[in-house]
PDB file of C-alpha atoms in Angstrom:
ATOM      1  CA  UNK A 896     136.444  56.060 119.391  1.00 74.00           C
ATOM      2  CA  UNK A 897     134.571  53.697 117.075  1.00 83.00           C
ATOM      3  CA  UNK A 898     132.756  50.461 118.168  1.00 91.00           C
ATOM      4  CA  UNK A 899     134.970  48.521 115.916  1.00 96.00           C
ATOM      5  CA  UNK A 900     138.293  50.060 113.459  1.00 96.00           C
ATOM      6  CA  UNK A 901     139.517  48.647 110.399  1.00 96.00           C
ATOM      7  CA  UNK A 902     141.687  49.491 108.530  1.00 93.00           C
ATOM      8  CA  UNK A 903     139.823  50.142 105.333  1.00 93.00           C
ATOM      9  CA  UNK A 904     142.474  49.348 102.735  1.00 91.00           C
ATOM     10  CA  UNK A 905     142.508  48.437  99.659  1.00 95.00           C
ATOM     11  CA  UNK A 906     144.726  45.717 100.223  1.00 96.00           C
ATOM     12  CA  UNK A 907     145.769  44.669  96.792  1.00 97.00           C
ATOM     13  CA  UNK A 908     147.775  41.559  96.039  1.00 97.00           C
ATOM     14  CA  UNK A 909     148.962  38.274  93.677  1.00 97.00           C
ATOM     15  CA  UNK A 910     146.764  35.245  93.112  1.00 98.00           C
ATOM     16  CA  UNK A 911     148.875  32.856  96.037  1.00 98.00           C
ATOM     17  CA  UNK A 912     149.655  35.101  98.476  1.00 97.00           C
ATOM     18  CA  UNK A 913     148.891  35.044 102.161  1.00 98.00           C
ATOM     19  CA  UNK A 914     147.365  38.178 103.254  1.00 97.00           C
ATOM     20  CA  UNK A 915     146.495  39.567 107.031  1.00 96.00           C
ATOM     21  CA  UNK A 916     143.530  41.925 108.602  1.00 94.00           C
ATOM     22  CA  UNK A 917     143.614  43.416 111.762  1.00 94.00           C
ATOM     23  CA  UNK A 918     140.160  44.809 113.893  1.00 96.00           C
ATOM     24  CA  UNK A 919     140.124  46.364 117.094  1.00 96.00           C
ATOM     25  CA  UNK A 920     137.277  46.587 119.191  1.00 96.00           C
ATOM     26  CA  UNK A 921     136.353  49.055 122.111  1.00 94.00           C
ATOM     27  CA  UNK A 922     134.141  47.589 124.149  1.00 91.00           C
ATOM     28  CA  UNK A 923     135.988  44.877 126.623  1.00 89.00           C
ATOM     29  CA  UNK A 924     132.821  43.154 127.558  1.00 89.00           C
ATOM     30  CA  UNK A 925     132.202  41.934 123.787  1.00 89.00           C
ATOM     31  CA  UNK A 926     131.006  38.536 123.983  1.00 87.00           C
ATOM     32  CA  UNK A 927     130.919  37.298 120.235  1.00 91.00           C
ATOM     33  CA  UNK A 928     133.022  38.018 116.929  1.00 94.00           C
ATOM     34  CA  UNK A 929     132.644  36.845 113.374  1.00 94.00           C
ATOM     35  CA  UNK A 930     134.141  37.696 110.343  1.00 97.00           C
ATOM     36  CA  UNK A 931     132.022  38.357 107.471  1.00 96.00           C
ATOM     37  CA  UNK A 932     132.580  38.648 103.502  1.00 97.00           C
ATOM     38  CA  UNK A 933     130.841  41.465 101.721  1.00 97.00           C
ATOM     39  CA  UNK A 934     130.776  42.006  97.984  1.00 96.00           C
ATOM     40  CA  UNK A 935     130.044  45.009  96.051  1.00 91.00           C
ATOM     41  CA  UNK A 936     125.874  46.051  96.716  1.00 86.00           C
ATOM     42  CA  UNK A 937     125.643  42.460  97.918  1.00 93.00           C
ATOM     43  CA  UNK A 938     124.847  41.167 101.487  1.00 95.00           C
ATOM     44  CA  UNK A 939     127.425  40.765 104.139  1.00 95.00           C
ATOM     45  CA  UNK A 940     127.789  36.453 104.424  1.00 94.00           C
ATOM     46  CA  UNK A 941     129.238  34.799 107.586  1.00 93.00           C
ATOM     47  CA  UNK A 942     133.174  33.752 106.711  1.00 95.00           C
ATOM     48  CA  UNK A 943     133.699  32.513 110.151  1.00 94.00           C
ATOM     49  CA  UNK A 944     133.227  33.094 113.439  1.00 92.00           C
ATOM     50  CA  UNK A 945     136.183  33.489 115.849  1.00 93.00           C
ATOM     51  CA  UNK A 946     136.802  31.512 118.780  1.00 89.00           C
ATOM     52  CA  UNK A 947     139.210  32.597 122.477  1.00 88.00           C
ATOM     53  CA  UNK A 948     141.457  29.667 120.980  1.00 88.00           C
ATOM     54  CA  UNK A 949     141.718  30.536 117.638  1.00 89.00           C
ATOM     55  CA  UNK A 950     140.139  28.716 114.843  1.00 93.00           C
ATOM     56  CA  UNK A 951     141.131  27.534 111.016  1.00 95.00           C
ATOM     57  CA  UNK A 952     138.538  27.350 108.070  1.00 94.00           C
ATOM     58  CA  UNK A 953     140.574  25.790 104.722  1.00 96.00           C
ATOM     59  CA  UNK A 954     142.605  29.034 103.680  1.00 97.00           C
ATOM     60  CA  UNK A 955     141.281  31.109 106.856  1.00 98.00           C
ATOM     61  CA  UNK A 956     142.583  31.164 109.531  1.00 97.00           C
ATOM     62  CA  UNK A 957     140.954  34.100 113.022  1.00 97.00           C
ATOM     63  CA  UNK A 958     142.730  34.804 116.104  1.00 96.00           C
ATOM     64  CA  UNK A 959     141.120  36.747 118.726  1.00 96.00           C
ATOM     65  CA  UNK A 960     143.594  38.045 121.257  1.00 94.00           C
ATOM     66  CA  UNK A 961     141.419  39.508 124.568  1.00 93.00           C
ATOM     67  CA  UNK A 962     143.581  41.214 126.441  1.00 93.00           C
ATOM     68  CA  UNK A 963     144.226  43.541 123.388  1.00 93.00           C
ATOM     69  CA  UNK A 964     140.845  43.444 122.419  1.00 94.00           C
ATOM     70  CA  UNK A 965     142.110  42.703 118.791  1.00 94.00           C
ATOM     71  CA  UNK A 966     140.900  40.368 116.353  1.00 96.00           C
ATOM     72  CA  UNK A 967     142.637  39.246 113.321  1.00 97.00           C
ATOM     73  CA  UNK A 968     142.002  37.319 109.373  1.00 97.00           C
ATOM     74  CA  UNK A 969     145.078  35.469 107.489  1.00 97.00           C
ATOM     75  CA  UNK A 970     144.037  34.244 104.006  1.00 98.00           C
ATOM     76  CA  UNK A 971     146.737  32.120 102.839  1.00 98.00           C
ATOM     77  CA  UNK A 972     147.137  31.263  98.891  1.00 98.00           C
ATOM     78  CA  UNK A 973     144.335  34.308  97.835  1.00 98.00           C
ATOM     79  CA  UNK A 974     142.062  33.448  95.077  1.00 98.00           C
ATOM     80  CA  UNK A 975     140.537  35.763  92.410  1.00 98.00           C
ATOM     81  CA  UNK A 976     137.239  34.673  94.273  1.00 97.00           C
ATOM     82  CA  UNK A 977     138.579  36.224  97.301  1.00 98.00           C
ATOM     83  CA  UNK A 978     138.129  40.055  96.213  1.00 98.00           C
ATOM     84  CA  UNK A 979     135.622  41.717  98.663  1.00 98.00           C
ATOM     85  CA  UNK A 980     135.095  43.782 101.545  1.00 97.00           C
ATOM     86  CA  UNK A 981     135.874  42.201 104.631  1.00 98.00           C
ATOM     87  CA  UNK A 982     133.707  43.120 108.010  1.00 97.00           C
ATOM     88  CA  UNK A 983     134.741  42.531 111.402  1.00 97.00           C
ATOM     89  CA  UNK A 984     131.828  42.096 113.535  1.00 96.00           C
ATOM     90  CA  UNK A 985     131.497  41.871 117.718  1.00 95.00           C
ATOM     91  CA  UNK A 986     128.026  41.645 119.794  1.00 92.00           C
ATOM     92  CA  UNK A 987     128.123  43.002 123.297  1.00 87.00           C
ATOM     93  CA  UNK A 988     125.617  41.577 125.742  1.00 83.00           C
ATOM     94  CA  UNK A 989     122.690  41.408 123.053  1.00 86.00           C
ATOM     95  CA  UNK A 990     122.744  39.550 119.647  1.00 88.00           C
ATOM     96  CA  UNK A 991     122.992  42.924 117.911  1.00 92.00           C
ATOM     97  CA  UNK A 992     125.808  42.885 115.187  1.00 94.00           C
ATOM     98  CA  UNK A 993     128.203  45.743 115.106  1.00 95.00           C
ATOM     99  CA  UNK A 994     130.280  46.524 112.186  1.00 97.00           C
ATOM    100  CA  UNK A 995     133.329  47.486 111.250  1.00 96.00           C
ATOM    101  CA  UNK A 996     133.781  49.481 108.314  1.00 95.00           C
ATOM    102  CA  UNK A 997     134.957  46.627 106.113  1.00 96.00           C
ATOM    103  CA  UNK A 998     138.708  46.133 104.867  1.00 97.00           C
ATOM    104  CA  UNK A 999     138.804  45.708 101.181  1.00 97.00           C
ATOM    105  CA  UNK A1000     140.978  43.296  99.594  1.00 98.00           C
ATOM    106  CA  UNK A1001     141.665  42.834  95.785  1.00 97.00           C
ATOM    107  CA  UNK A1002     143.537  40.150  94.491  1.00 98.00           C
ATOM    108  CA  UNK A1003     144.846  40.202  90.794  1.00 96.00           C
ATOM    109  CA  UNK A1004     146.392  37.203  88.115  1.00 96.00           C
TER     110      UNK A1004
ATOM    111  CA  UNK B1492     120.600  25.881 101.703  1.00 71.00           C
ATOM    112  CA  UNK B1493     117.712  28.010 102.891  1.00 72.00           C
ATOM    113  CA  UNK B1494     117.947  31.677 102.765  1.00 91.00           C
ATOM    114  CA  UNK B1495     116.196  34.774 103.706  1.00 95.00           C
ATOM    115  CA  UNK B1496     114.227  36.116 101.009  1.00 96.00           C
ATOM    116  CA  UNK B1497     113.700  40.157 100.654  1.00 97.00           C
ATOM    117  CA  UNK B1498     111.093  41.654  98.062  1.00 96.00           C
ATOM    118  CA  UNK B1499     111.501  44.450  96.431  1.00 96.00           C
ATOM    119  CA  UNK B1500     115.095  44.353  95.711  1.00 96.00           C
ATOM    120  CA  UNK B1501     114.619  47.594  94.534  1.00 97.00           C
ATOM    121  CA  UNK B1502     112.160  50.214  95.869  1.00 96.00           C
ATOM    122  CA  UNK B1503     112.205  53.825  94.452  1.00 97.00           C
ATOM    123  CA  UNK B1504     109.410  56.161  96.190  1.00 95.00           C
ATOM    124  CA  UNK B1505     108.978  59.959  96.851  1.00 96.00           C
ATOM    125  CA  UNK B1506     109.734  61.556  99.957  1.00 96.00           C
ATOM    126  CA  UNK B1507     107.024  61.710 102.746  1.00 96.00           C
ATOM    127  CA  UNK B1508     105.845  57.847 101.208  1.00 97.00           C
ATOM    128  CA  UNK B1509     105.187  55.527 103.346  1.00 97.00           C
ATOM    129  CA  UNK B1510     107.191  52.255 102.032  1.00 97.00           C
ATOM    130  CA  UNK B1511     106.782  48.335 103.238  1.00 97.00           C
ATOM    131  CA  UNK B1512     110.114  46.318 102.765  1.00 97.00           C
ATOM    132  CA  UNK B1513     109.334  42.543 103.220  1.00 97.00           C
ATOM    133  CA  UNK B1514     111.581  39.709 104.169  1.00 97.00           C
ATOM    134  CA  UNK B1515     110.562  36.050 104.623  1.00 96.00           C
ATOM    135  CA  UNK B1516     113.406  34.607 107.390  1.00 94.00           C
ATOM    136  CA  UNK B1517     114.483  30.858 107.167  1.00 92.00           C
ATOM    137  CA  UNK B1518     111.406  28.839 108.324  1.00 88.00           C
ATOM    138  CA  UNK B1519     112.999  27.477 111.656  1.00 86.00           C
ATOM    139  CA  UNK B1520     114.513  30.827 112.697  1.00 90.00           C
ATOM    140  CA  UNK B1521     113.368  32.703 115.720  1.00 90.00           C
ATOM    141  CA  UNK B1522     115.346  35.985 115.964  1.00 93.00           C
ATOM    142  CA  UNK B1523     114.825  38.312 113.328  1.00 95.00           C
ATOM    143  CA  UNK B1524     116.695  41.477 112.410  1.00 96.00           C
ATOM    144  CA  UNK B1525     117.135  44.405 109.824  1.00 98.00           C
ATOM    145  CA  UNK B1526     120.070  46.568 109.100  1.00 98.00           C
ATOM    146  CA  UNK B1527     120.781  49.307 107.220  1.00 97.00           C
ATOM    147  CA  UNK B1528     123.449  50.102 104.883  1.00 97.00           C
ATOM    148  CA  UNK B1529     124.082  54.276 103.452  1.00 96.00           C
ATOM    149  CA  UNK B1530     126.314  53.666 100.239  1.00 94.00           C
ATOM    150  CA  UNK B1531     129.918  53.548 101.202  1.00 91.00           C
ATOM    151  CA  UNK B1532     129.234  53.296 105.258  1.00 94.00           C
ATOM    152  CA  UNK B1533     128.914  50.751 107.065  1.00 95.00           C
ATOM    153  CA  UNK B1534     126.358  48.237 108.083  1.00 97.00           C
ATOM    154  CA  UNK B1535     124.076  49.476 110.969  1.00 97.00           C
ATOM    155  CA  UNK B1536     121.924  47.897 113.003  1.00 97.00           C
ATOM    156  CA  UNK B1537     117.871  48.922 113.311  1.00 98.00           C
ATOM    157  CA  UNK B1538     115.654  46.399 115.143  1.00 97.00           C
ATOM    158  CA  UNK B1539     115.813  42.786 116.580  1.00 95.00           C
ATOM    159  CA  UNK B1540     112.370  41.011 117.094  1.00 94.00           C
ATOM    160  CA  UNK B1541     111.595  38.056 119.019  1.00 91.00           C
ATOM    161  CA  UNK B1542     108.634  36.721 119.696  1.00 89.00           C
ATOM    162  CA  UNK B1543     106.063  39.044 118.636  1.00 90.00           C
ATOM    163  CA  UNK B1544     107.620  41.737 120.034  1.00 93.00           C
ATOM    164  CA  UNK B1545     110.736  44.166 119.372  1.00 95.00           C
ATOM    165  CA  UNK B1546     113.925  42.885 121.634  1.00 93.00           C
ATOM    166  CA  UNK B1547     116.099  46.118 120.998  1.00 95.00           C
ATOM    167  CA  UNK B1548     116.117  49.139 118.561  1.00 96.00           C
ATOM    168  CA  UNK B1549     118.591  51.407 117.699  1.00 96.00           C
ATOM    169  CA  UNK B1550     118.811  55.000 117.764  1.00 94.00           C
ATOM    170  CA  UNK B1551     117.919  54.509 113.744  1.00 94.00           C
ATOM    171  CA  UNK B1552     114.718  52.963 114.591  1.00 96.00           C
ATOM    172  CA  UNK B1553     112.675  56.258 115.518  1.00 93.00           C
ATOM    173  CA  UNK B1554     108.987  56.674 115.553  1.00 93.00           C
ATOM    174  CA  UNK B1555     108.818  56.765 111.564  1.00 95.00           C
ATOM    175  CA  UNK B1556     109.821  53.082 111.754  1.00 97.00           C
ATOM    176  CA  UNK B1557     107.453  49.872 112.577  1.00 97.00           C
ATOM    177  CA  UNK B1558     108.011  46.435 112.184  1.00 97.00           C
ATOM    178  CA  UNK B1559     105.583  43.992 112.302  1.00 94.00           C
ATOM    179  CA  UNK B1560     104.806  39.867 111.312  1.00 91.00           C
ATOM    180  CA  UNK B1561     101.716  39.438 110.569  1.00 85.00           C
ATOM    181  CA  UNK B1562     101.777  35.651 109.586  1.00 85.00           C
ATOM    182  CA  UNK B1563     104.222  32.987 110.483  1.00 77.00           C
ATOM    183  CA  UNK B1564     106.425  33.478 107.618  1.00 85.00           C
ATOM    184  CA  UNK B1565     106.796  37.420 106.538  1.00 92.00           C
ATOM    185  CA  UNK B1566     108.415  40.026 108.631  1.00 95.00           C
ATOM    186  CA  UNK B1567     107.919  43.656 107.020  1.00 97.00           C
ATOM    187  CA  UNK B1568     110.106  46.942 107.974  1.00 97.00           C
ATOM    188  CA  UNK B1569     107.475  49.918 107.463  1.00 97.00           C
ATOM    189  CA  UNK B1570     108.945  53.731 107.179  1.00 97.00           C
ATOM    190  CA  UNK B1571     105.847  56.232 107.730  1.00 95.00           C
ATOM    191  CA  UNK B1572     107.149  59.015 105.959  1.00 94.00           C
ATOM    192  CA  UNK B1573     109.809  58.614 104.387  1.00 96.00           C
ATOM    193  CA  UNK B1574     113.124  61.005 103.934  1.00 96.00           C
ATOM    194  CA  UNK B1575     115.926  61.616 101.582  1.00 96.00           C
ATOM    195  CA  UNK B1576     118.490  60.140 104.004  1.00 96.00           C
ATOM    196  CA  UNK B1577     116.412  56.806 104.627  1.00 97.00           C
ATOM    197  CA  UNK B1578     117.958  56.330 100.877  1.00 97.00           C
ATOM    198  CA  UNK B1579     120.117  53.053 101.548  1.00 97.00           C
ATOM    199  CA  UNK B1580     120.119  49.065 101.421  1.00 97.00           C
ATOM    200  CA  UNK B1581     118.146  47.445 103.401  1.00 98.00           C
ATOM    201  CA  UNK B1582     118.954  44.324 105.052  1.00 98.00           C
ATOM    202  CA  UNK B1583     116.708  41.346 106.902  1.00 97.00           C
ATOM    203  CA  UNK B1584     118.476  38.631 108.621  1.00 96.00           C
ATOM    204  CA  UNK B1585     117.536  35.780 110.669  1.00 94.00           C
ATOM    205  CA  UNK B1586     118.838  33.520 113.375  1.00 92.00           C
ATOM    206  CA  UNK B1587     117.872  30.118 114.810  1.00 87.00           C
ATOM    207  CA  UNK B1588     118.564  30.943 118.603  1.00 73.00           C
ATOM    208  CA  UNK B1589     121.073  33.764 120.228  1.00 64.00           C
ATOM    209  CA  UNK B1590     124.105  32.667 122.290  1.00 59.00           C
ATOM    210  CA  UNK B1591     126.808  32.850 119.659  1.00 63.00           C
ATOM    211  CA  UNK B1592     124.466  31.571 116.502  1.00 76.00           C
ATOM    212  CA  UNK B1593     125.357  33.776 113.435  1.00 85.00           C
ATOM    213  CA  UNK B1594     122.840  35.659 111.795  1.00 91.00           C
ATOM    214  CA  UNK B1595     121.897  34.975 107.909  1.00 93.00           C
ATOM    215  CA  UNK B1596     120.976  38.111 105.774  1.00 95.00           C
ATOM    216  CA  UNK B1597     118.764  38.141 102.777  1.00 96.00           C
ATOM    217  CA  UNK B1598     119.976  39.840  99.506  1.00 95.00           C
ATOM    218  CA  UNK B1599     118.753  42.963 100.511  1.00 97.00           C
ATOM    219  CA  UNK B1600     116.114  45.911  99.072  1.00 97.00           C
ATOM    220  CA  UNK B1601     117.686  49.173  98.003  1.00 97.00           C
ATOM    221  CA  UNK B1602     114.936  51.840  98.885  1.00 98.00           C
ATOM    222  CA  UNK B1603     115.742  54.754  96.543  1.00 97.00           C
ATOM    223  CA  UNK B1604     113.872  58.425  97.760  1.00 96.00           C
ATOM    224  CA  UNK B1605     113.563  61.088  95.926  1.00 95.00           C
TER     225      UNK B1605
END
């Protein structure tokens, strides 16, 4: 079973929509989880971390749900800006990142 | 904003080369890292450094590979000889302190072999 699954996508929708991604992680003694935002041949940038309580960034919202050791991304009211690959990432008990695959999401006029 | 500076951003060498990929981590940052990326997979982890010395390495990070920082600003990711399937981007990234801190990448180096 891999580290961390995502559903790879594309996910392709409207300017103004609210879109969701879902991760699930193996490894119940992962300590920290981020998303990040990777575009095409370009370097993955922090989009947020995610916090036990569930945080909010502007359009972003993360959830992190323990007991199902699932982790999750709404976008609400997608921009053209917001086309990219999006990477869930966990640590374990070092600061090593591990990667997801990436869940792409393309958003058209 | 400081960033993490790489150099080359794009390296093309034959196989059995030895190649130097250089990164300059933001100035106050402590924990350094690379990461590799194979076209169309996803980003792995190599090596994490901390003071003067290698913290973990993967199972990536084999004998071909040293890393090293020889002044107080570069850190360099050396492949002895290199091979067709060390073809991929190249990634540096920094951090100011571990417990939770995210990690900021540099624009990468694509190391081409042929």
């Amino acid at each position: 079973r891999k580290e961390v699954e995502q559903d790879p996508g594309p996910f392709n929708v409207p300017e103004g929509a609210t879109v969701a991604f879902n991760c699930t992680y193996s490894n119940s003694a992962s300590q920290s989880f981020f998303w990040y935002r990777q575009d095409c041949r370009k370097e993955p940038k922090l989009l947020m971390s995610v916090y036990s309580s569930g945080n909010e960034d502007g359009r972003f919202t993360a959830q992190l749900n323990r007991a199902s050791q699932y982790i999750s991304l709404l976008i609400r009211d997608s921009k053209l800006s917001d086309s990219a690959t999006y990477l869930c990432v966990v640590t374990h008990n070092t600061d090593k990142l591990i990667f997801g695959t990436g869940t792409r999401l393309q958003v058209f006029p | 904003e400081p960033e993490v500076t790489q150099t080359p951003s794009h390296q093309v060498t034959q196989m059995g080369q030895e190649v130097i990929l250089r990164c300059v981590p933001i100035s106050n940052h402590l924990y350094f890292y690379w990461y590799r990326q194979i076209l169309g997979q996803k980003v792995e982890f190599l090596v994490s450094f901390y003071n003067n010395e290698i913290s973990e390495k993967s199972e990536i990070f084999d004998d071909q590979f040293s890393v090293e920082r020889p002044d107080g600003s570069n850190f360099t990711l050396k492949i002895r000889s290199t091979k067709l399937e060390d073809s991929a981007m190249y990634f540096c990234a920094s951090s100011v302190q571990l417990s939770n801190q995210p990690q900021h990448f540099g624009d990468g180096t694509r190391l081409s072999i042929l």
